[in-house]
Coordinates of C-alpha atoms and ligand atoms in Angstrom, one line a residue:
M59 CA 20.8 171.0 -90.6
L60 CA 22.5 167.7 -89.9
T61 CA 21.6 167.5 -86.2
S62 CA 18.2 167.0 -84.8
M63 CA 17.1 169.7 -82.3
P64 CA 14.5 169.7 -79.6
I65 CA 12.8 172.9 -80.8
A66 CA 11.9 173.5 -84.4
S67 CA 11.6 176.9 -86.1
S68 CA 9.2 177.4 -88.9
Q69 CA 11.3 180.1 -90.6
T70 CA 13.9 179.2 -93.2
I71 CA 17.3 180.9 -93.0
Q72 CA 18.9 181.8 -96.2
F73 CA 22.3 183.5 -96.7
L74 CA 24.8 183.9 -99.4
R75 CA 28.1 182.2 -99.3
R76 CA 30.6 181.5 -102.1
G77 CA 28.1 182.7 -104.6
E78 CA 25.4 180.3 -103.5
V79 CA 22.4 180.7 -101.4
V80 CA 22.6 178.4 -98.3
T81 CA 19.2 177.3 -97.0
L82 CA 18.7 176.0 -93.5
N83 CA 15.5 174.7 -92.1
N84 CA 14.3 174.1 -88.5
V85 CA 17.1 176.0 -86.9
P86 CA 16.3 176.6 -83.2
P87 CA 16.1 180.3 -82.2
T88 CA 19.1 180.1 -80.0
R89 CA 21.4 178.2 -82.3
T90 CA 24.5 180.3 -82.8
L91 CA 26.0 181.1 -86.1
L92 CA 29.2 179.4 -85.0
E93 CA 27.3 176.2 -84.1
V94 CA 25.7 176.2 -87.5
L95 CA 29.0 176.7 -89.3
R96 CA 31.1 174.2 -87.4
E97 CA 28.6 171.6 -86.3
D98 CA 25.8 171.7 -88.9
L99 CA 27.7 172.7 -92.1
G100 CA 31.1 171.2 -91.1
F101 CA 33.1 174.3 -91.8
T102 CA 35.6 174.1 -88.9
G103 CA 38.0 176.8 -90.1
T104 CA 36.2 179.3 -87.9
K105 CA 37.4 178.6 -84.4
E106 CA 35.7 178.7 -80.9
G107 CA 37.8 180.1 -78.1
C108 CA 36.0 181.9 -75.4
G109 CA 32.4 181.6 -76.7
E110 CA 31.7 185.1 -75.3
G111 CA 32.8 187.7 -77.8
D112 CA 36.2 188.3 -76.2
C113 CA 38.8 186.5 -78.2
G114 CA 37.8 186.9 -81.8
A115 CA 38.7 183.3 -82.9
C116 CA 35.2 183.0 -84.3
T117 CA 35.3 186.2 -86.4
V118 CA 33.4 186.0 -89.7
V119 CA 32.5 188.8 -92.1
L120 CA 28.9 189.8 -93.0
G121 CA 28.0 191.7 -96.1
E122 CA 24.8 193.6 -96.5
A123 CA 23.2 195.4 -99.4
D124 CA 23.4 199.2 -99.1
G125 CA 22.0 200.6 -102.3
D126 CA 24.1 199.3 -105.1
Q127 CA 27.0 198.8 -102.7
L128 CA 27.8 196.3 -100.0
T129 CA 28.8 197.1 -96.4
F130 CA 31.1 194.7 -94.6
K131 CA 31.3 193.9 -90.9
A132 CA 33.5 191.6 -89.0
V133 CA 31.4 190.0 -86.2
N134 CA 31.7 187.3 -83.5
S135 CA 29.9 184.2 -84.8
C136 CA 29.9 182.6 -81.3
I137 CA 27.3 185.0 -79.8
R138 CA 25.4 185.8 -82.9
M139 CA 22.2 183.9 -83.5
A140 CA 22.2 182.0 -86.8
H141 CA 18.8 183.4 -87.8
S142 CA 20.2 186.9 -87.7
V143 CA 22.2 186.4 -90.9
H144 CA 19.1 185.7 -93.1
G145 CA 19.4 187.8 -96.2
L146 CA 23.1 188.6 -95.7
A147 CA 26.3 187.5 -97.4
L148 CA 28.7 185.6 -95.2
W149 CA 32.5 185.0 -95.5
T150 CA 34.4 182.6 -93.3
V151 CA 38.1 182.0 -93.4
E152 CA 37.6 179.1 -95.9
D153 CA 36.1 181.5 -98.4
L154 CA 38.9 184.0 -99.0
S155 CA 41.2 182.3 -101.4
A156 CA 38.0 181.1 -103.2
A157 CA 37.5 184.7 -104.1
N158 CA 40.8 184.5 -106.0
A159 CA 41.5 180.8 -106.4
A160 CA 45.0 181.3 -107.9
S161 CA 46.5 182.7 -104.8
Q162 CA 45.8 183.6 -101.2
H163 CA 43.9 186.7 -100.3
P164 CA 46.1 189.6 -99.4
A165 CA 44.9 189.3 -95.8
Q166 CA 46.3 185.7 -95.7
E167 CA 49.4 186.4 -97.8
A168 CA 50.4 189.3 -95.5
M169 CA 50.0 187.1 -92.4
V170 CA 52.3 184.5 -94.0
Q171 CA 54.9 187.0 -95.2
C172 CA 55.0 188.9 -91.8
H173 CA 55.3 185.6 -89.8
A174 CA 52.2 186.6 -88.0
S175 CA 51.0 183.1 -86.9
Q176 CA 52.4 180.5 -84.6
C177 CA 49.9 178.0 -83.2
G178 CA 47.4 179.4 -85.6
F179 CA 44.3 179.2 -83.4
C180 CA 43.7 182.9 -83.4
T181 CA 44.7 183.2 -87.1
P182 CA 41.4 182.6 -88.8
G183 CA 39.8 185.3 -86.6
F184 CA 42.6 187.8 -87.4
V185 CA 42.4 187.0 -91.1
M186 CA 38.7 187.7 -91.1
S187 CA 39.2 191.0 -89.2
L188 CA 41.9 191.8 -91.8
F189 CA 39.5 190.9 -94.6
G190 CA 36.9 193.3 -93.1
M191 CA 39.6 196.1 -93.0
Y192 CA 40.6 195.2 -96.5
Q193 CA 37.1 195.7 -97.8
N194 CA 36.4 198.8 -95.7
H195 CA 39.7 200.6 -96.0
V196 CA 42.3 199.2 -98.5
L197 CA 39.8 198.9 -101.4
Q198 CA 38.4 202.4 -100.6
G199 CA 41.9 203.8 -101.1
R200 CA 42.3 204.6 -97.4
P201 CA 45.7 203.7 -95.8
I202 CA 45.8 201.4 -92.8
T203 CA 47.7 203.3 -90.2
R204 CA 49.1 201.6 -87.1
E205 CA 46.5 203.2 -85.0
L206 CA 43.7 202.0 -87.2
A207 CA 45.1 198.5 -87.3
Q208 CA 45.3 198.5 -83.5
T209 CA 41.8 199.8 -83.1
E210 CA 40.2 197.4 -85.5
L211 CA 42.1 194.3 -84.2
S212 CA 41.4 195.0 -80.6
G213 CA 38.7 192.3 -80.5
N214 CA 41.2 189.6 -81.6
L215 CA 43.5 188.0 -79.1
C216 CA 46.7 186.2 -79.8
R217 CA 48.6 184.3 -77.1
C218 CA 51.7 183.2 -79.0
T219 CA 52.8 185.3 -81.9
G220 CA 52.7 188.8 -80.4
Y221 CA 51.0 191.7 -82.1
R222 CA 53.8 193.4 -83.9
P223 CA 53.9 191.0 -86.9
I224 CA 50.0 191.0 -87.1
L225 CA 49.9 194.8 -87.2
D226 CA 52.6 194.7 -89.8
A227 CA 50.4 192.3 -91.8
A228 CA 47.5 194.7 -91.6
Q229 CA 49.6 197.5 -93.0
Q230 CA 51.1 195.3 -95.7
M231 CA 47.9 194.0 -97.2
A232 CA 47.7 197.0 -99.5
D233 CA 51.0 196.0 -101.2
Y234 CA 49.6 193.0 -102.9
P235 CA 47.6 192.9 -106.2
S236 CA 44.1 193.9 -105.2
V237 CA 41.3 191.4 -104.9
R238 CA 37.8 192.8 -105.5
L239 CA 34.4 191.3 -105.0
D240 CA 31.7 191.7 -107.6
H241 CA 29.3 193.9 -105.6
T242 CA 26.7 194.0 -108.4
S243 CA 26.5 190.3 -108.6
I244 CA 26.4 189.7 -104.9
N245 CA 23.7 192.4 -104.5
R246 CA 21.6 190.8 -107.3
Q247 CA 21.8 187.4 -105.5
L248 CA 21.0 189.0 -102.1
A249 CA 17.9 190.7 -103.7
E250 CA 16.7 187.2 -104.6
I251 CA 16.5 186.1 -101.0
Q252 CA 13.0 187.0 -99.7
P253 CA 12.7 188.7 -96.3
Q254 CA 11.1 186.5 -93.7
A255 CA 7.4 186.9 -93.8
P256 CA 5.8 188.3 -90.6
D257 CA 4.4 185.3 -88.8
A258 CA 3.2 185.5 -85.2
N259 CA 3.8 181.7 -84.7
S260 CA 7.4 181.9 -85.8
L261 CA 10.0 181.2 -83.2
Y262 CA 12.5 183.7 -84.5
Q263 CA 11.0 186.9 -86.0
L264 CA 13.1 189.4 -88.0
P265 CA 10.7 192.2 -88.7
G266 CA 11.8 194.9 -91.3
T267 CA 9.6 197.8 -90.1
L268 CA 8.7 199.4 -86.8
A269 CA 5.1 198.6 -87.4
A270 CA 5.8 194.9 -87.9
L271 CA 8.1 194.9 -84.8
L272 CA 5.5 196.6 -82.6
T273 CA 2.8 194.1 -83.9
A274 CA 5.1 191.2 -83.1
R275 CA 5.9 192.6 -79.7
A276 CA 2.2 193.1 -78.8
A277 CA 1.5 189.5 -80.0
Q278 CA 4.4 187.9 -78.2
P279 CA 5.2 190.0 -75.1
K280 CA 7.1 187.1 -73.6
A281 CA 9.4 186.5 -76.5
Q282 CA 13.0 187.4 -76.0
L283 CA 13.8 190.7 -77.7
V284 CA 17.3 190.8 -79.2
A285 CA 19.3 193.2 -81.2
G286 CA 23.0 192.5 -81.8
C287 CA 23.0 189.7 -79.2
T288 CA 26.3 190.8 -77.7
D289 CA 24.7 190.6 -74.2
V290 CA 22.0 188.0 -74.9
G291 CA 24.4 185.7 -76.8
L292 CA 26.3 185.2 -73.6
W293 CA 23.1 184.2 -71.7
V294 CA 22.9 181.4 -74.3
T295 CA 26.5 180.3 -74.5
K296 CA 27.5 180.8 -70.8
M297 CA 24.2 180.6 -68.9
H298 CA 22.7 178.0 -71.3
K299 CA 19.5 179.9 -71.5
Q300 CA 17.0 178.8 -74.2
F301 CA 14.2 181.0 -75.5
D302 CA 11.1 179.6 -77.0
A303 CA 10.6 182.6 -79.2
V304 CA 12.9 185.5 -80.2
I305 CA 12.1 188.9 -81.8
D306 CA 15.1 190.4 -83.4
V307 CA 15.0 194.2 -83.9
S308 CA 18.3 194.4 -85.9
R309 CA 16.6 194.7 -89.3
V310 CA 14.0 197.3 -88.5
A311 CA 14.7 200.0 -91.0
E312 CA 13.4 203.0 -88.9
L313 CA 15.4 201.8 -85.9
R314 CA 18.7 201.7 -87.8
R315 CA 18.5 205.3 -89.0
I316 CA 20.6 208.0 -87.5
E317 CA 19.3 211.5 -88.3
Q318 CA 19.7 215.1 -87.2
Q319 CA 16.2 216.3 -86.4
G320 CA 16.1 219.9 -85.2
G321 CA 18.4 220.3 -82.2
N322 CA 18.7 216.5 -81.7
L323 CA 20.8 213.7 -83.1
V324 CA 18.2 210.9 -83.2
I325 CA 19.8 207.5 -83.1
G326 CA 17.6 204.5 -83.8
A327 CA 17.9 201.8 -81.2
A328 CA 19.1 199.3 -83.7
A329 CA 21.9 201.4 -85.0
T330 CA 25.1 199.5 -84.2
L331 CA 27.5 200.9 -81.6
H332 CA 30.0 201.5 -84.4
D333 CA 27.5 203.6 -86.4
A334 CA 26.2 205.4 -83.3
F335 CA 29.6 206.4 -82.1
T336 CA 30.6 207.5 -85.6
A337 CA 27.7 209.8 -85.6
L338 CA 28.4 211.1 -82.0
L339 CA 32.0 211.7 -83.0
K340 CA 31.0 214.2 -85.7
S341 CA 29.7 216.5 -83.0
W342 CA 32.1 215.4 -80.2
P343 CA 35.4 214.3 -81.7
E344 CA 36.9 214.3 -78.2
L345 CA 35.0 211.1 -77.6
K346 CA 37.2 209.1 -80.0
T347 CA 39.2 207.2 -77.4
F348 CA 36.2 206.5 -75.3
A349 CA 34.4 205.1 -78.4
T350 CA 37.2 202.8 -79.4
R351 CA 37.5 201.5 -75.9
F352 CA 33.9 200.2 -76.0
A353 CA 34.5 196.4 -76.5
G354 CA 36.3 195.5 -79.8
L355 CA 35.2 196.2 -83.3
P356 CA 33.3 192.9 -83.9
V357 CA 31.2 193.6 -80.8
R358 CA 30.6 197.2 -81.9
N359 CA 29.7 196.0 -85.3
S360 CA 26.9 193.8 -83.9
G361 CA 25.9 195.4 -80.6
T362 CA 23.5 198.3 -80.7
L363 CA 23.1 201.5 -78.8
G364 CA 19.5 200.5 -77.9
G365 CA 20.7 197.1 -76.6
N366 CA 23.2 198.8 -74.3
V367 CA 20.5 201.2 -73.0
A368 CA 17.8 198.5 -72.6
N369 CA 20.2 196.1 -71.0
G370 CA 20.8 198.8 -68.4
S371 CA 24.0 197.3 -66.9
P372 CA 25.3 199.5 -64.2
I373 CA 28.7 199.2 -65.8
G374 CA 27.5 199.9 -69.4
D375 CA 29.4 202.7 -71.0
S376 CA 27.1 204.5 -73.3
M377 CA 24.6 205.4 -70.5
P378 CA 26.9 207.7 -68.5
L379 CA 27.7 209.4 -71.7
L380 CA 24.1 209.8 -72.9
I381 CA 23.1 211.0 -69.4
A382 CA 25.8 213.6 -69.4
L383 CA 24.6 214.7 -72.8
K384 CA 21.0 215.0 -71.4
S385 CA 19.7 212.4 -73.8
R386 CA 16.1 211.3 -73.8
I387 CA 14.8 207.9 -75.0
V388 CA 11.7 207.2 -76.9
L389 CA 9.7 204.0 -76.0
A390 CA 7.3 202.8 -78.6
S391 CA 4.4 200.3 -78.7
L392 CA 1.2 200.0 -80.7
R393 CA -0.3 202.3 -78.1
G394 CA 2.0 205.1 -79.1
E395 CA 5.3 206.6 -78.1
R396 CA 6.5 208.2 -74.9
E397 CA 9.7 210.1 -74.3
I398 CA 11.7 210.2 -71.0
P399 CA 15.1 211.4 -69.8
L400 CA 17.4 208.4 -69.9
E401 CA 18.3 208.5 -66.2
D402 CA 14.6 208.2 -65.3
F403 CA 14.3 205.0 -67.4
Y404 CA 16.1 202.8 -64.7
T405 CA 14.1 201.7 -61.7
G406 CA 16.6 199.2 -60.1
Y407 CA 19.3 196.7 -60.9
R408 CA 18.6 195.8 -64.6
Q409 CA 15.0 197.0 -64.2
N410 CA 13.4 199.7 -66.2
L411 CA 10.1 201.3 -67.2
L412 CA 9.7 199.3 -70.4
A413 CA 6.2 197.8 -70.6
A414 CA 5.7 194.2 -71.9
D415 CA 4.6 195.5 -75.3
E416 CA 7.2 198.3 -75.7
V417 CA 10.6 198.6 -77.3
V418 CA 13.3 201.2 -77.0
A419 CA 12.9 203.0 -80.3
F420 CA 15.2 206.0 -80.4
V421 CA 17.8 207.8 -78.4
K422 CA 17.6 211.6 -78.8
V423 CA 20.9 213.4 -78.1
P424 CA 20.6 217.2 -77.9
T425 CA 23.4 218.8 -80.0
S426 CA 22.7 222.4 -79.1
S427 CA 25.5 222.6 -76.5
V428 CA 28.2 221.2 -78.9
Q429 CA 30.2 224.4 -79.2
T430 CA 29.8 225.7 -75.7
S431 CA 30.6 222.9 -73.4
L432 CA 33.6 220.9 -72.3
L433 CA 33.0 217.2 -72.5
R434 CA 35.1 214.4 -71.2
A435 CA 34.4 210.7 -70.9
Y436 CA 36.6 208.6 -68.7
K437 CA 36.6 204.8 -68.6
I438 CA 38.6 203.1 -65.9
S439 CA 39.1 199.4 -66.5
K440 CA 41.7 196.7 -65.7
R441 CA 42.6 196.3 -69.4
Y442 CA 42.9 199.3 -71.7
D443 CA 41.3 197.6 -74.7
D444 CA 38.1 195.5 -74.9
D445 CA 37.2 195.5 -71.2
I446 CA 34.2 196.5 -69.1
S447 CA 34.5 199.6 -66.9
A448 CA 35.1 199.5 -63.2
V449 CA 34.1 203.1 -63.1
C450 CA 32.9 205.4 -65.9
L451 CA 32.5 209.1 -65.5
V452 CA 31.3 211.6 -68.1
L453 CA 31.2 215.3 -67.4
N454 CA 29.6 218.0 -69.6
L455 CA 30.4 221.5 -68.4
T456 CA 29.2 224.9 -69.7
L457 CA 30.9 228.0 -68.3
D458 CA 29.6 231.5 -68.1
G459 CA 32.8 233.4 -67.7
D460 CA 34.4 231.8 -64.6
L461 CA 31.1 230.6 -63.3
V462 CA 29.6 227.1 -63.8
R463 CA 26.5 227.8 -65.8
D464 CA 25.6 224.2 -66.2
I465 CA 27.2 220.8 -65.6
S466 CA 25.7 217.3 -66.2
I467 CA 27.5 214.3 -64.9
G468 CA 26.7 210.6 -65.8
A469 CA 28.4 207.8 -63.9
G470 CA 28.7 204.0 -64.2
G471 CA 30.0 201.4 -61.8
V472 CA 28.9 203.2 -58.7
A473 CA 25.3 202.2 -58.2
A474 CA 22.8 199.5 -59.2
T475 CA 22.0 201.5 -62.3
P476 CA 23.7 204.0 -64.5
V477 CA 23.2 207.3 -62.7
R478 CA 23.2 211.0 -62.9
A479 CA 25.3 212.7 -60.2
R480 CA 22.6 215.3 -59.3
Q481 CA 24.1 216.3 -55.9
T482 CA 27.5 217.0 -57.4
E483 CA 25.9 218.9 -60.3
A484 CA 23.9 221.0 -57.8
A485 CA 27.1 221.6 -55.7
L486 CA 28.9 223.0 -58.7
R487 CA 26.1 224.9 -60.6
G488 CA 26.5 228.7 -60.2
Q489 CA 29.9 228.3 -58.4
P490 CA 33.2 229.6 -59.7
W491 CA 35.0 227.0 -61.7
S492 CA 38.0 226.9 -59.4
Q493 CA 40.2 224.3 -57.7
A494 CA 38.4 225.1 -54.4
S495 CA 34.9 224.4 -55.9
V496 CA 36.2 221.3 -57.5
Q497 CA 37.8 220.0 -54.4
A498 CA 34.5 220.5 -52.5
A499 CA 32.6 218.8 -55.3
M500 CA 35.0 215.8 -55.2
Q501 CA 33.8 215.2 -51.6
T502 CA 30.2 215.5 -52.7
L503 CA 30.7 213.1 -55.6
R504 CA 32.4 210.5 -53.3
A505 CA 29.5 210.8 -50.8
E506 CA 26.8 210.6 -53.4
F507 CA 27.1 206.9 -54.2
E508 CA 27.7 203.7 -52.4
P509 CA 29.4 201.4 -54.9
I510 CA 29.8 197.7 -54.3
S511 CA 33.0 195.8 -54.2
D512 CA 33.3 193.1 -56.9
M513 CA 36.0 191.4 -59.0
R514 CA 36.5 194.6 -61.0
A515 CA 37.2 197.0 -58.1
S516 CA 36.5 197.5 -54.4
S517 CA 34.0 200.1 -53.2
S518 CA 36.7 202.3 -51.8
Y519 CA 38.7 202.2 -55.0
R520 CA 35.7 203.2 -57.0
L521 CA 35.0 206.2 -54.7
Q522 CA 38.6 207.2 -54.8
V523 CA 38.6 207.1 -58.6
L524 CA 35.4 209.0 -58.9
G525 CA 36.8 212.0 -57.1
N526 CA 40.2 211.7 -58.9
L527 CA 38.4 211.8 -62.3
L528 CA 36.7 215.1 -61.3
Q529 CA 40.1 216.4 -60.4
R530 CA 41.5 215.2 -63.7
F531 CA 38.6 217.0 -65.5
W532 CA 39.4 220.2 -63.7
L533 CA 43.1 219.9 -64.8
E534 CA 42.1 219.2 -68.4
S535 CA 39.8 222.2 -68.3
Q536 CA 42.8 224.3 -67.4
G537 CA 44.6 223.2 -70.5
E538 CA 46.5 220.2 -68.9
Q539 CA 45.7 218.2 -72.0
H540 CA 48.8 216.1 -71.9
I541 CA 48.1 214.1 -68.8
N542 CA 50.1 210.9 -68.7
L543 CA 47.6 208.3 -69.7
E544 CA 50.0 205.6 -68.6
A545 CA 49.8 206.8 -65.1
F546 CA 46.1 206.5 -65.2
K547 CA 46.3 203.0 -66.5
L548 CA 48.6 202.1 -63.7
E549 CA 46.3 203.7 -61.2
A550 CA 43.5 201.5 -62.6
L551 CA 45.6 198.4 -62.1
S552 CA 46.7 199.2 -58.6
Ligands
LIG755 C1 33.4 191.0 -75.5 C2 32.4 192.0 -75.1 C3 32.8 193.3 -74.7 C4 31.9 194.2 -74.2 N1 32.3 195.5 -73.9 C5 31.4 196.4 -73.5 C6 31.9 197.7 -73.1 O1 33.1 198.0 -73.2 N2 31.0 198.6 -72.6 C7 29.6 198.2 -72.5 O2 28.8 199.1 -72.1 N3 29.2 197.0 -72.9 C8 30.0 196.1 -73.4 N4 29.6 194.9 -73.8 C9 28.2 194.6 -73.6 C10 27.3 194.7 -74.9 O3 28.2 194.7 -76.1 C11 26.5 196.0 -75.0 O4 25.7 196.0 -73.9 C12 25.7 196.1 -76.3 O5 25.4 197.5 -76.4 C13 24.4 195.3 -76.3 O6 23.7 195.6 -77.4 P1 23.1 194.4 -78.3 O7 22.4 195.0 -79.4 O8 24.0 193.3 -78.5 O9 22.0 193.9 -77.2 P2 21.4 192.4 -77.1 O10 22.4 191.5 -76.4 O11 20.7 192.0 -78.3 O12 20.2 192.8 -76.0 C14 20.6 193.2 -74.7 C15 19.3 193.5 -73.9 O13 18.6 194.6 -74.5 C16 17.3 194.3 -74.9 N5 17.0 195.0 -76.1 C17 17.8 195.1 -77.2 N6 17.3 196.0 -78.1 C18 16.2 196.5 -77.5 C19 15.2 197.4 -77.9 N7 15.3 198.1 -79.1 N8 14.1 197.6 -77.1 C20 14.0 197.0 -75.9 N9 14.9 196.1 -75.5 C21 16.0 195.8 -76.3 C22 17.3 192.8 -75.0 O14 16.0 192.3 -74.8 C23 18.3 192.4 -73.9 O15 17.6 192.4 -72.7 C24 30.5 193.9 -74.2 C25 30.1 192.6 -74.6 C26 31.0 191.7 -75.1 C27 30.5 190.4 -75.5
LIG756 S1 35.0 182.4 -79.6 FE1 36.0 184.0 -78.6 S2 35.0 185.7 -79.5 FE2 33.9 184.1 -80.3
LIG757 S1 49.2 182.2 -83.0 FE1 48.6 181.1 -81.2 S2 47.1 182.4 -80.4 FE2 47.8 183.5 -82.0

């Protein structure tokens, strides 16, 4: 650390970069990775644009040991706390040609050859997202399709060049001689970095087990709990909040697991949004568009399902889905565990049942209805990619012949919390699944909530859209699969 800071942390941060372990002492708990890179270490290749996870200028790639392999994730360094990279390998834009000193990395070469940069401010971020794609797709022998490139670059904004040449570059990377990292040697070096020892006096704790997390939580109930920091990071960079102590759940092994247990898909609260959606897609492939419209990849690579649920934003996207899927959440503390339906977790605007010593531990999603139901998740936002919902509606219908045997409906953007549309469900249950029933239910749905007007949408717009989405669901259930999405995007903008 080159700068002196008002608050000192007792824990040392160590991460691997360019084949060497970087050691940092006395890093305050809310110092971001970007601040450390640019201001403390002087590596200014990584840029700062928005400082809130939206533009991707600050993208870096993290590597983590996974058995004898490495996993790679492009993340936003502007909202990621520096302590969270302890024990990981880090690549910034300065590091790529170092991997192959004789020439540029294929990610860089492709950007040059495709004329994919003008002012260059966004370019380091794009190159790092491309580097992540190179590791995760090109070197695994998987082609980069246009669709994949678009999905994985949706967290990077460019204001001058235009996206066509950048997408071309993504697809062209595979044409250059391949550049491979030595996973064995990186893993060996990573293994030499000791996990941070549990220490109740530490200002940033990174526990590795659930027991250690619950002990830390009980000892420091006022410490700020964080996971991927894609919400909390903005409290730091935009609201200038400082926390005296932070407990980071992102390394808790049990909470990162995703397992099928009996009739439930059990998703650990610290599973990233990317991993959680990948698991959900195995049962419900129809959620693909919805999943890729949740933020951009760097946010999904850091942010967790548990963080989304615990944050409890009324416009959060996973809760309407999880409510419609009848998910339950498990809260854990040293006192034990309790399990509750997700919709009962919320008690008011960003308020919930979590006690001071508890954490959200697991989300249990029943998979028994996978084959029998029709599931649709609709997100209406001003921008198609990387935007927060104005309204989110998820419907999960099971028919018995022509009758509605069951329907569960989760909604976002229409109340102070994510909600279940119980009245509408009751209005439809046992009724014929017909245009007449749906039209009556549209009125019930519009009457069930009193959304606010804000910068995203007016109250009346939200109510109008709610009913329209139910109508759309009806049409899709009748086989009208090819509804013009462009029309819906225009509707969202009007
Ligand atoms: C650019 C951008 C785009 C975004 N787009 C979307 C979007 O499309 N849809 C959407 O819903 N959200 C979006 N978000 C918000 C955010 O990414 C999600 O809410 C994410 O799931 C938060 O998870 P996290 O792990 O980063 O939580 P953090 O920021 O680390 O924590 C959020 C809150 O949850 C608490 N918390 C975290 N884990 C636990 C736990 N295990 N137990 C108890 N409390 C816990 C923290 O104390 C904090 O109060 C976006 C954010 C950004 C920056
Ligand atoms: S600076 Fe814009 S995403 Fe980090
Ligand atoms: S080249 Fe200027 S923002 Fe992309």
